[in-house]
Amino acid sequence: MMGTVVDDVQSNENSTNLEFATPEKQETRAFLRERFLRVITGIVGKQAEFHLHENTRVSAEFRGCDVECLEVYVRNLETPLGKIPEAVLRASDIIYLNVNDTNVAQ
């Protein structure tokens, strides 16, 4: 009896994994990941305006982000208190960012 319960759990896990790993879903994830990476590499070196919590706006040259996009690396960060040559912004602090003059290849 114990074997059938384990087999049922394993078959449910396998069917769930198969649904997650359908070729269409893998292709869609690959497409979206590639598009995301093109956007990130396309804005490196561009001037960006960051809208943060507490209605704060800062601007800086976008230099990149970490693998999980939890930290954003910038250069020449202009804040209300002054200019910082190099800085790391936490993605959780950023509501959105504006980047003008982007030319991302498709």
PDB file of C-alpha atoms in Angstrom:
ATOM      1  CA  MET A   1       0.000   0.000   0.000  1.00  0.00           C
ATOM      2  CA  MET A   2       2.837   2.383   0.816  1.00  0.00           C
ATOM      3  CA  GLY A   3       4.318   1.779  -2.635  1.00  0.00           C
ATOM      4  CA  THR A   4       1.161   2.964  -4.409  1.00  0.00           C
ATOM      5  CA  VAL A   5       1.086   6.228  -2.441  1.00  0.00           C
ATOM      6  CA  VAL A   6       4.722   6.907  -3.334  1.00  0.00           C
ATOM      7  CA  ASP A   7       4.052   5.982  -6.959  1.00  0.00           C
ATOM      8  CA  ASP A   8       1.037   8.318  -7.063  1.00  0.00           C
ATOM      9  CA  VAL A   9       3.064  11.202  -5.628  1.00  0.00           C
ATOM     10  CA  GLN A  10       5.897  10.570  -8.086  1.00  0.00           C
ATOM     11  CA  SER A  11       3.515  10.369 -11.046  1.00  0.00           C
ATOM     12  CA  ASN A  12       1.868  13.647  -9.963  1.00  0.00           C
ATOM     13  CA  GLU A  13       5.299  15.302  -9.686  1.00  0.00           C
ATOM     14  CA  ASN A  14       6.308  13.955 -13.100  1.00  0.00           C
ATOM     15  CA  SER A  15       3.102  15.186 -14.747  1.00  0.00           C
ATOM     16  CA  THR A  16       3.582  18.615 -13.157  1.00  0.00           C
ATOM     17  CA  ASN A  17       7.179  18.763 -14.353  1.00  0.00           C
ATOM     18  CA  LEU A  18       6.121  17.697 -17.832  1.00  0.00           C
ATOM     19  CA  GLU A  19       3.496  20.443 -17.991  1.00  0.00           C
ATOM     20  CA  PHE A  20       6.110  22.981 -16.939  1.00  0.00           C
ATOM     21  CA  ALA A  21       8.628  21.676 -19.477  1.00  0.00           C
ATOM     22  CA  THR A  22       6.491  21.511 -22.595  1.00  0.00           C
ATOM     23  CA  PRO A  23       8.429  22.530 -25.709  1.00  0.00           C
ATOM     24  CA  GLU A  24       6.134  25.519 -26.247  1.00  0.00           C
ATOM     25  CA  LYS A  25       6.714  26.820 -22.728  1.00  0.00           C
ATOM     26  CA  GLN A  26      10.466  26.279 -22.971  1.00  0.00           C
ATOM     27  CA  GLU A  27      10.527  28.148 -26.271  1.00  0.00           C
ATOM     28  CA  THR A  28       8.479  30.995 -24.803  1.00  0.00           C
ATOM     29  CA  ARG A  29      10.760  31.276 -21.763  1.00  0.00           C
ATOM     30  CA  ALA A  30      13.841  31.256 -23.994  1.00  0.00           C
ATOM     31  CA  PHE A  31      12.340  33.988 -26.188  1.00  0.00           C
ATOM     32  CA  LEU A  32      11.440  36.167 -23.196  1.00  0.00           C
ATOM     33  CA  ARG A  33      14.850  35.649 -21.569  1.00  0.00           C
ATOM     34  CA  GLU A  34      16.624  36.614 -24.781  1.00  0.00           C
ATOM     35  CA  ARG A  35      14.424  39.714 -25.162  1.00  0.00           C
ATOM     36  CA  PHE A  36      15.165  40.716 -21.549  1.00  0.00           C
ATOM     37  CA  LEU A  37      18.924  40.290 -22.058  1.00  0.00           C
ATOM     38  CA  ARG A  38      18.791  42.347 -25.253  1.00  0.00           C
ATOM     39  CA  VAL A  39      17.036  45.167 -23.406  1.00  0.00           C
ATOM     40  CA  ILE A  40      19.533  45.118 -20.528  1.00  0.00           C
ATOM     41  CA  THR A  41      22.577  45.086 -22.840  1.00  0.00           C
ATOM     42  CA  GLY A  42      20.950  47.725 -25.043  1.00  0.00           C
ATOM     43  CA  ILE A  43      20.680  50.254 -22.214  1.00  0.00           C
ATOM     44  CA  VAL A  44      24.170  49.804 -20.751  1.00  0.00           C
ATOM     45  CA  GLY A  45      25.909  53.170 -20.921  1.00  0.00           C
ATOM     46  CA  LYS A  46      22.646  55.101 -21.334  1.00  0.00           C
ATOM     47  CA  GLN A  47      21.531  57.875 -19.026  1.00  0.00           C
ATOM     48  CA  ALA A  48      18.565  56.731 -16.928  1.00  0.00           C
ATOM     49  CA  GLU A  49      16.177  58.417 -14.538  1.00  0.00           C
ATOM     50  CA  PHE A  50      15.178  56.243 -11.585  1.00  0.00           C
ATOM     51  CA  HIS A  51      11.899  56.825  -9.768  1.00  0.00           C
ATOM     52  CA  LEU A  52      12.234  55.574  -6.201  1.00  0.00           C
ATOM     53  CA  HIS A  53       9.956  55.382  -3.183  1.00  0.00           C
ATOM     54  CA  GLU A  54       9.135  58.558  -1.229  1.00  0.00           C
ATOM     55  CA  ASN A  55       8.731  60.388  -4.573  1.00  0.00           C
ATOM     56  CA  THR A  56      12.523  60.483  -5.024  1.00  0.00           C
ATOM     57  CA  ARG A  57      14.076  60.770  -8.460  1.00  0.00           C
ATOM     58  CA  VAL A  58      17.725  60.222  -9.227  1.00  0.00           C
ATOM     59  CA  SER A  59      19.608  59.923 -12.489  1.00  0.00           C
ATOM     60  CA  ALA A  60      22.689  57.982 -13.481  1.00  0.00           C
ATOM     61  CA  GLU A  61      24.382  56.092 -16.272  1.00  0.00           C
ATOM     62  CA  PHE A  62      23.033  52.528 -16.302  1.00  0.00           C
ATOM     63  CA  ARG A  63      25.927  50.042 -16.125  1.00  0.00           C
ATOM     64  CA  GLY A  64      24.146  46.718 -15.598  1.00  0.00           C
ATOM     65  CA  CYS A  65      22.536  44.450 -13.037  1.00  0.00           C
ATOM     66  CA  ASP A  66      23.271  41.207 -11.252  1.00  0.00           C
ATOM     67  CA  VAL A  67      22.061  37.830 -12.535  1.00  0.00           C
ATOM     68  CA  GLU A  68      18.839  37.942 -10.538  1.00  0.00           C
ATOM     69  CA  CYS A  69      18.305  41.645 -11.292  1.00  0.00           C
ATOM     70  CA  LEU A  70      18.195  42.449  -7.566  1.00  0.00           C
ATOM     71  CA  GLU A  71      20.910  45.093  -7.789  1.00  0.00           C
ATOM     72  CA  VAL A  72      21.371  47.752 -10.454  1.00  0.00           C
ATOM     73  CA  TYR A  73      24.845  49.150 -11.031  1.00  0.00           C
ATOM     74  CA  VAL A  74      25.128  52.822 -11.999  1.00  0.00           C
ATOM     75  CA  ARG A  75      27.781  55.457 -12.608  1.00  0.00           C
ATOM     76  CA  ASN A  76      27.637  59.182 -11.801  1.00  0.00           C
ATOM     77  CA  LEU A  77      24.517  58.933  -9.642  1.00  0.00           C
ATOM     78  CA  GLU A  78      22.975  62.362  -9.223  1.00  0.00           C
ATOM     79  CA  THR A  79      20.926  62.611  -6.026  1.00  0.00           C
ATOM     80  CA  PRO A  80      19.312  65.522  -4.200  1.00  0.00           C
ATOM     81  CA  LEU A  81      22.317  65.414  -1.822  1.00  0.00           C
ATOM     82  CA  GLY A  82      25.023  65.352  -4.462  1.00  0.00           C
ATOM     83  CA  LYS A  83      26.826  63.210  -7.027  1.00  0.00           C
ATOM     84  CA  ILE A  84      28.174  59.712  -6.333  1.00  0.00           C
ATOM     85  CA  PRO A  85      30.764  58.313  -8.798  1.00  0.00           C
ATOM     86  CA  GLU A  86      29.705  54.618  -8.518  1.00  0.00           C
ATOM     87  CA  ALA A  87      26.653  53.141  -6.811  1.00  0.00           C
ATOM     88  CA  VAL A  88      24.454  50.079  -6.475  1.00  0.00           C
ATOM     89  CA  LEU A  89      20.693  50.560  -6.327  1.00  0.00           C
ATOM     90  CA  ARG A  90      18.467  47.860  -4.899  1.00  0.00           C
ATOM     91  CA  ALA A  91      15.828  46.829  -7.401  1.00  0.00           C
ATOM     92  CA  SER A  92      13.285  46.727  -4.570  1.00  0.00           C
ATOM     93  CA  ASP A  93      13.777  50.497  -4.131  1.00  0.00           C
ATOM     94  CA  ILE A  94      13.138  51.257  -7.805  1.00  0.00           C
ATOM     95  CA  ILE A  95       9.530  51.788  -8.845  1.00  0.00           C
ATOM     96  CA  TYR A  96      10.479  52.319 -12.485  1.00  0.00           C
ATOM     97  CA  LEU A  97      13.182  53.806 -14.653  1.00  0.00           C
ATOM     98  CA  ASN A  98      13.182  55.880 -17.807  1.00  0.00           C
ATOM     99  CA  VAL A  99      15.843  55.467 -20.457  1.00  0.00           C
ATOM    100  CA  ASN A 100      15.745  57.766 -23.457  1.00  0.00           C
ATOM    101  CA  ASP A 101      17.369  57.150 -26.824  1.00  0.00           C
ATOM    102  CA  THR A 102      17.322  53.358 -26.685  1.00  0.00           C
ATOM    103  CA  ASN A 103      18.106  51.401 -29.797  1.00  0.00           C
ATOM    104  CA  VAL A 104      17.668  47.747 -28.913  1.00  0.00           C
ATOM    105  CA  ALA A 105      18.083  45.298 -31.820  1.00  0.00           C
ATOM    106  CA  GLN A 106      15.284  42.820 -32.379  1.00  0.00           C
TER     107      GLN A 106
END
